[in-house]
PDB file of C-alpha atoms in Angstrom:
ATOM      1  CA  MET A 682      23.898  10.246  -4.571  1.00 53.00           C
ATOM      2  CA  GLY A 683      22.512  14.504  -5.198  1.00 57.00           C
ATOM      3  CA  LEU A 684      22.793  15.640  -8.383  1.00 56.00           C
ATOM      4  CA  ASN A 685      26.152  16.998  -8.205  1.00 60.00           C
ATOM      5  CA  ASP A 686      27.006  14.034  -7.017  1.00 65.00           C
ATOM      6  CA  ALA A 687      25.803  12.154  -9.991  1.00 61.00           C
ATOM      7  CA  MET A 688      26.347  14.547 -12.586  1.00 59.00           C
ATOM      8  CA  ASN A 689      30.154  14.529 -10.996  1.00 63.00           C
ATOM      9  CA  TYR A 690      30.253  11.016 -11.446  1.00 64.00           C
ATOM     10  CA  VAL A 691      28.909  11.374 -16.108  1.00 61.00           C
ATOM     11  CA  LEU A 692      31.083  14.183 -16.268  1.00 62.00           C
ATOM     12  CA  PHE A 693      34.354  13.138 -14.219  1.00 64.00           C
ATOM     13  CA  ASN A 694      34.736   9.924 -12.323  1.00 69.00           C
ATOM     14  CA  ASN A 695      33.810   7.030 -14.651  1.00 67.00           C
ATOM     15  CA  PRO A 696      36.603   5.111 -16.165  1.00 68.00           C
ATOM     16  CA  VAL A 697      35.197   6.874 -19.313  1.00 64.00           C
ATOM     17  CA  SER A 698      35.882  10.503 -18.027  1.00 61.00           C
ATOM     18  CA  SER A 699      38.806  10.394 -16.738  1.00 65.00           C
ATOM     19  CA  THR A 700      40.873   8.685 -18.852  1.00 67.00           C
ATOM     20  CA  MET A 701      38.832  11.822 -21.773  1.00 64.00           C
ATOM     21  CA  TRP A 702      40.290  13.996 -18.899  1.00 65.00           C
ATOM     22  CA  SER A 703      43.661  12.514 -18.812  1.00 69.00           C
ATOM     23  CA  MET A 704      43.693  13.005 -22.005  1.00 66.00           C
ATOM     24  CA  ALA A 705      43.083  16.482 -22.110  1.00 67.00           C
ATOM     25  CA  SER A 706      45.420  17.516 -19.337  1.00 69.00           C
ATOM     26  CA  GLN A 707      48.005  15.898 -20.691  1.00 69.00           C
ATOM     27  CA  GLY A 708      47.586  17.892 -24.614  1.00 66.00           C
ATOM     28  CA  ALA A 709      46.305  20.883 -22.828  1.00 66.00           C
ATOM     29  CA  LYS A 710      50.175  20.668 -20.555  1.00 69.00           C
ATOM     30  CA  ALA A 711      51.639  20.423 -23.774  1.00 68.00           C
ATOM     31  CA  VAL A 712      50.392  24.291 -24.848  1.00 64.00           C
ATOM     32  CA  GLY A 713      51.312  25.609 -21.576  1.00 68.00           C
ATOM     33  CA  LEU A 714      47.213  25.373 -20.384  1.00 66.00           C
ATOM     34  CA  LYS A 715      46.936  24.426 -16.595  1.00 65.00           C
ATOM     35  CA  PRO A 716      44.350  21.394 -17.036  1.00 58.00           C
ATOM     36  CA  LYS A 717      43.220  21.815 -12.738  1.00 61.00           C
ATOM     37  CA  ALA A 718      41.946  25.296 -13.336  1.00 57.00           C
ATOM     38  CA  ILE A 719      40.553  23.699 -17.109  1.00 55.00           C
ATOM     39  CA  ALA A 720      38.866  21.279 -14.759  1.00 55.00           C
ATOM     40  CA  GLN A 721      38.150  22.808 -11.569  1.00 60.00           C
ATOM     41  CA  THR A 722      36.260  25.877 -14.317  1.00 59.00           C
ATOM     42  CA  ALA A 723      34.252  22.989 -15.856  1.00 57.00           C
ATOM     43  CA  ALA A 724      32.618  21.394 -12.526  1.00 57.00           C
ATOM     44  CA  THR A 725      31.811  24.797 -11.334  1.00 61.00           C
ATOM     45  CA  HIS A 726      29.502  25.260 -14.921  1.00 59.00           C
ATOM     46  CA  THR A 727      27.884  21.901 -15.075  1.00 58.00           C
ATOM     47  CA  THR A 728      26.942  21.650 -11.604  1.00 60.00           C
ATOM     48  CA  ALA A 729      24.994  25.418 -12.571  1.00 60.00           C
ATOM     49  CA  VAL A 730      23.944  24.457 -16.177  1.00 58.00           C
ATOM     50  CA  ALA A 731      21.949  21.216 -14.217  1.00 56.00           C
ATOM     51  CA  GLN A 732      20.625  23.314 -11.768  1.00 58.00           C
ATOM     52  CA  GLN A 733      18.988  25.915 -14.032  1.00 60.00           C
ATOM     53  CA  ALA A 734      18.619  22.788 -16.493  1.00 59.00           C
ATOM     54  CA  LEU A 735      16.072  21.344 -14.067  1.00 56.00           C
ATOM     55  CA  PRO A 736      14.445  22.741 -12.616  1.00 63.00           C
ATOM     56  CA  PRO A 737      11.594  21.401  -9.619  1.00 65.00           C
ATOM     57  CA  LEU A 738       8.888  19.779 -12.395  1.00 65.00           C
ATOM     58  CA  TRP A 739       5.675  21.999 -10.365  1.00 61.00           C
ATOM     59  CA  LYS A 740       7.804  24.715 -11.466  1.00 68.00           C
ATOM     60  CA  LEU A 741       7.847  23.212 -15.254  1.00 66.00           C
ATOM     61  CA  LEU A 742       3.887  23.971 -14.449  1.00 66.00           C
ATOM     62  CA  GLY A 743       4.058  27.359 -15.001  1.00 71.00           C
ATOM     63  CA  HIS A 744       0.986  28.153 -15.611  1.00 68.00           C
ATOM     64  CA  ASN A 745      -0.962  26.002 -15.526  1.00 73.00           C
ATOM     65  CA  ARG A 746      -0.078  25.328 -11.848  1.00 76.00           C
ATOM     66  CA  HIS A 747      -4.622  26.269 -11.401  1.00 79.00           C
ATOM     67  CA  ILE A 748      -4.995  22.976 -13.239  1.00 82.00           C
ATOM     68  CA  VAL A 749      -3.344  20.467 -11.139  1.00 81.00           C
ATOM     69  CA  ARG A 750      -5.366  22.583  -7.419  1.00 83.00           C
ATOM     70  CA  LEU A 751      -8.245  21.824  -9.261  1.00 85.00           C
ATOM     71  CA  ALA A 752      -6.982  18.340  -9.855  1.00 86.00           C
ATOM     72  CA  GLY A 753      -6.267  18.551  -5.555  1.00 88.00           C
ATOM     73  CA  LEU A 754     -10.099  18.570  -4.652  1.00 89.00           C
ATOM     74  CA  SER A 755     -11.913  17.119  -6.739  1.00 88.00           C
ATOM     75  CA  GLY A 756     -10.082  14.715  -5.475  1.00 89.00           C
ATOM     76  CA  ALA A 757     -10.736  15.798  -2.381  1.00 90.00           C
ATOM     77  CA  ALA A 758     -14.221  15.907  -3.099  1.00 88.00           C
ATOM     78  CA  ALA A 759     -14.619  12.180  -4.464  1.00 89.00           C
ATOM     79  CA  VAL A 760     -13.184  10.707  -2.042  1.00 92.00           C
ATOM     80  CA  VAL A 761     -15.389  13.004   0.793  1.00 90.00           C
ATOM     81  CA  ILE A 762     -18.345  12.452  -1.443  1.00 88.00           C
ATOM     82  CA  GLY A 763     -17.052   8.353  -1.852  1.00 88.00           C
ATOM     83  CA  ALA A 764     -17.466   8.886   2.368  1.00 85.00           C
ATOM     84  CA  TYR A 765     -20.619   9.983   2.228  1.00 84.00           C
ATOM     85  CA  GLY A 766     -22.498   8.172  -0.320  1.00 82.00           C
ATOM     86  CA  ALA A 767     -20.637   4.513   1.035  1.00 81.00           C
ATOM     87  CA  HIS A 768     -22.742   5.806   4.437  1.00 76.00           C
ATOM     88  CA  TYR A 769     -25.462   6.949   3.190  1.00 77.00           C
ATOM     89  CA  HIS A 770     -28.336   5.259   4.028  1.00 68.00           C
ATOM     90  CA  PHE A 771     -29.978   4.071   0.892  1.00 67.00           C
ATOM     91  CA  LEU A 772     -31.374   0.699   1.318  1.00 57.00           C
ATOM     92  CA  PRO A 773     -34.021  -0.276   4.129  1.00 60.00           C
ATOM     93  CA  GLU A 774     -33.057   0.899   7.175  1.00 57.00           C
ATOM     94  CA  GLU A 775     -32.637  -2.574   9.012  1.00 52.00           C
ATOM     95  CA  GLU A 776     -29.973  -3.506   6.105  1.00 52.00           C
ATOM     96  CA  ASP A 777     -26.382  -2.158   8.884  1.00 55.00           C
ATOM     97  CA  MET A 778     -22.874  -2.241   7.728  1.00 53.00           C
ATOM     98  CA  GLN A 779     -21.770  -5.257   9.003  1.00 60.00           C
ATOM     99  CA  GLN A 780     -24.647  -6.878   5.769  1.00 70.00           C
ATOM    100  CA  ARG A 781     -22.509  -5.822   3.791  1.00 80.00           C
ATOM    101  CA  ASP A 782     -20.479  -7.892   0.674  1.00 88.00           C
ATOM    102  CA  PRO A 783     -17.068  -8.654   1.040  1.00 91.00           C
ATOM    103  CA  LYS A 784     -16.798  -8.783  -2.469  1.00 92.00           C
ATOM    104  CA  GLN A 785     -18.554  -5.065  -2.739  1.00 91.00           C
ATOM    105  CA  ILE A 786     -15.675  -3.993   0.315  1.00 92.00           C
ATOM    106  CA  PHE A 787     -12.894  -6.159  -1.764  1.00 93.00           C
ATOM    107  CA  GLU A 788     -14.344  -3.527  -5.494  1.00 93.00           C
ATOM    108  CA  MET A 789     -14.760   0.334  -3.684  1.00 92.00           C
ATOM    109  CA  THR A 790     -11.494  -0.614  -2.271  1.00 93.00           C
ATOM    110  CA  ASN A 791      -9.232  -1.973  -5.539  1.00 94.00           C
ATOM    111  CA  ARG A 792     -11.275   0.443  -7.467  1.00 94.00           C
ATOM    112  CA  TYR A 793      -9.520   3.701  -4.436  1.00 94.00           C
ATOM    113  CA  HIS A 794      -6.598   1.410  -4.775  1.00 95.00           C
ATOM    114  CA  PHE A 795      -6.166   1.601  -8.256  1.00 94.00           C
ATOM    115  CA  ILE A 796      -6.992   6.060  -8.764  1.00 94.00           C
ATOM    116  CA  HIS A 797      -4.778   6.761  -5.848  1.00 94.00           C
ATOM    117  CA  SER A 798      -2.311   4.577  -7.291  1.00 93.00           C
ATOM    118  CA  LEU A 799      -2.121   6.975 -10.819  1.00 92.00           C
ATOM    119  CA  ALA A 800      -2.519   9.259  -8.543  1.00 93.00           C
ATOM    120  CA  LEU A 801       0.830   8.479  -7.264  1.00 92.00           C
ATOM    121  CA  MET A 802       2.092   8.802 -10.687  1.00 89.00           C
ATOM    122  CA  VAL A 803       2.154  13.208 -10.443  1.00 89.00           C
ATOM    123  CA  ALA A 804       2.739  13.380  -7.324  1.00 91.00           C
ATOM    124  CA  PRO A 805       5.785  15.060  -8.117  1.00 88.00           C
ATOM    125  CA  PHE A 806       3.882  17.669  -9.671  1.00 86.00           C
ATOM    126  CA  ALA A 807       2.937  18.831  -6.719  1.00 89.00           C
ATOM    127  CA  ARG A 808       4.827  22.041  -4.978  1.00 88.00           C
ATOM    128  CA  ARG A 809       5.679  19.702  -1.730  1.00 91.00           C
ATOM    129  CA  PRO A 810       6.378  16.153  -3.538  1.00 91.00           C
ATOM    130  CA  TYR A 811       6.846  14.210  -0.792  1.00 93.00           C
ATOM    131  CA  LEU A 812       4.526  15.636   1.671  1.00 95.00           C
ATOM    132  CA  THR A 813       1.940  14.609  -0.694  1.00 94.00           C
ATOM    133  CA  THR A 814       3.742  10.617  -1.107  1.00 94.00           C
ATOM    134  CA  ALA A 815       4.063  10.244   2.658  1.00 95.00           C
ATOM    135  CA  LEU A 816       0.165  12.023   2.674  1.00 96.00           C
ATOM    136  CA  MET A 817      -1.439   9.937  -0.507  1.00 95.00           C
ATOM    137  CA  LEU A 818       1.036   5.990   0.596  1.00 95.00           C
ATOM    138  CA  SER A 819      -0.188   6.499   4.055  1.00 95.00           C
ATOM    139  CA  GLY A 820      -3.388   6.590   3.680  1.00 95.00           C
ATOM    140  CA  MET A 821      -3.651   3.718   1.084  1.00 95.00           C
ATOM    141  CA  THR A 822      -2.046   1.687   3.458  1.00 95.00           C
ATOM    142  CA  LEU A 823      -4.354   2.072   6.328  1.00 96.00           C
ATOM    143  CA  PHE A 824      -8.014   2.870   3.995  1.00 96.00           C
ATOM    144  CA  CYS A 825      -7.375   0.032   1.615  1.00 95.00           C
ATOM    145  CA  GLY A 826      -4.948  -1.916   3.968  1.00 95.00           C
ATOM    146  CA  THR A 827      -8.201  -2.159   5.783  1.00 95.00           C
ATOM    147  CA  CYS A 828     -10.318  -2.654   3.617  1.00 95.00           C
ATOM    148  CA  TYR A 829      -8.798  -5.420   1.910  1.00 95.00           C
ATOM    149  CA  TYR A 830      -8.653  -7.731   5.055  1.00 95.00           C
ATOM    150  CA  VAL A 831     -12.523  -6.993   6.000  1.00 94.00           C
ATOM    151  CA  ALA A 832     -13.307  -8.319   2.567  1.00 94.00           C
ATOM    152  CA  PHE A 833     -10.480 -11.464   2.316  1.00 94.00           C
ATOM    153  CA  SER A 834     -11.704 -12.162   6.498  1.00 94.00           C
ATOM    154  CA  ASN A 835     -14.258 -11.009   6.998  1.00 90.00           C
ATOM    155  CA  ASP A 836     -12.436  -9.702  10.730  1.00 92.00           C
ATOM    156  CA  ARG A 837     -14.007  -6.415  11.219  1.00 90.00           C
ATOM    157  CA  SER A 838     -11.602  -5.537  14.240  1.00 93.00           C
ATOM    158  CA  VAL A 839      -8.998  -2.808  12.448  1.00 93.00           C
ATOM    159  CA  VAL A 840     -12.497  -1.236  10.537  1.00 91.00           C
ATOM    160  CA  LYS A 841     -11.724   2.058  13.412  1.00 93.00           C
ATOM    161  CA  LEU A 842      -8.108   2.771  11.280  1.00 94.00           C
ATOM    162  CA  THR A 843     -10.619   2.652   8.086  1.00 94.00           C
ATOM    163  CA  PRO A 844     -11.237   6.251   8.643  1.00 93.00           C
ATOM    164  CA  MET A 845      -7.953   8.199   9.454  1.00 95.00           C
ATOM    165  CA  GLY A 846      -6.785   6.346   6.267  1.00 95.00           C
ATOM    166  CA  GLY A 847      -9.328   8.031   4.419  1.00 94.00           C
ATOM    167  CA  PHE A 848      -8.299  11.192   5.943  1.00 95.00           C
ATOM    168  CA  LEU A 849      -5.125  11.104   4.333  1.00 96.00           C
ATOM    169  CA  LEU A 850      -6.164  10.256   1.764  1.00 95.00           C
ATOM    170  CA  ILE A 851      -8.097  13.159   2.148  1.00 95.00           C
ATOM    171  CA  PHE A 852      -4.911  16.062   3.213  1.00 95.00           C
ATOM    172  CA  ALA A 853      -3.592  14.337   0.585  1.00 95.00           C
ATOM    173  CA  TRP A 854      -5.450  15.136  -2.439  1.00 95.00           C
ATOM    174  CA  LEU A 855      -5.153  18.798  -0.618  1.00 94.00           C
ATOM    175  CA  SER A 856      -1.552  18.704  -0.368  1.00 94.00           C
ATOM    176  CA  PHE A 857      -1.895  19.552  -3.324  1.00 91.00           C
ATOM    177  CA  LEU A 858      -3.704  23.306  -3.205  1.00 89.00           C
ATOM    178  CA  ILE A 859      -0.376  23.902  -0.948  1.00 87.00           C
TER     179      ILE A 859
END
């Protein structure tokens, strides 16, 4: 249901407003006015006002749009640096990725999942909110989903999909820049 359909229902087509318009129509006829012309003018005017009153959210940001872009750049950098840090050898060389504790994997995954869930709340402020949302959800599904699976099952057969999820998360953050 689009905005125009919703506005038309609220103002003209629901039982209460239909009754009110019917009463107004009868009153207009009684004084010699043409009620259909009045209703059509009202419907056209209402649609125009609604479109002016409800611009896309990213337009509401105005000159503050640069803050959303900066947040996108920062989020992308955080994911890249997080990936680098997760694979950097802070531990002795004999410590391998295969030896990671499932609880550590779970905690890291849950943190990424939560942060990106919060990021979804500001996706409507992106210039292309559906693109941002699709990238964010796809990235969370592939990245967090595979990491959760590894943490709970210790089966590493799905880890080849994890980097694709990470790249999708980076692209989701970068989509705030466009």
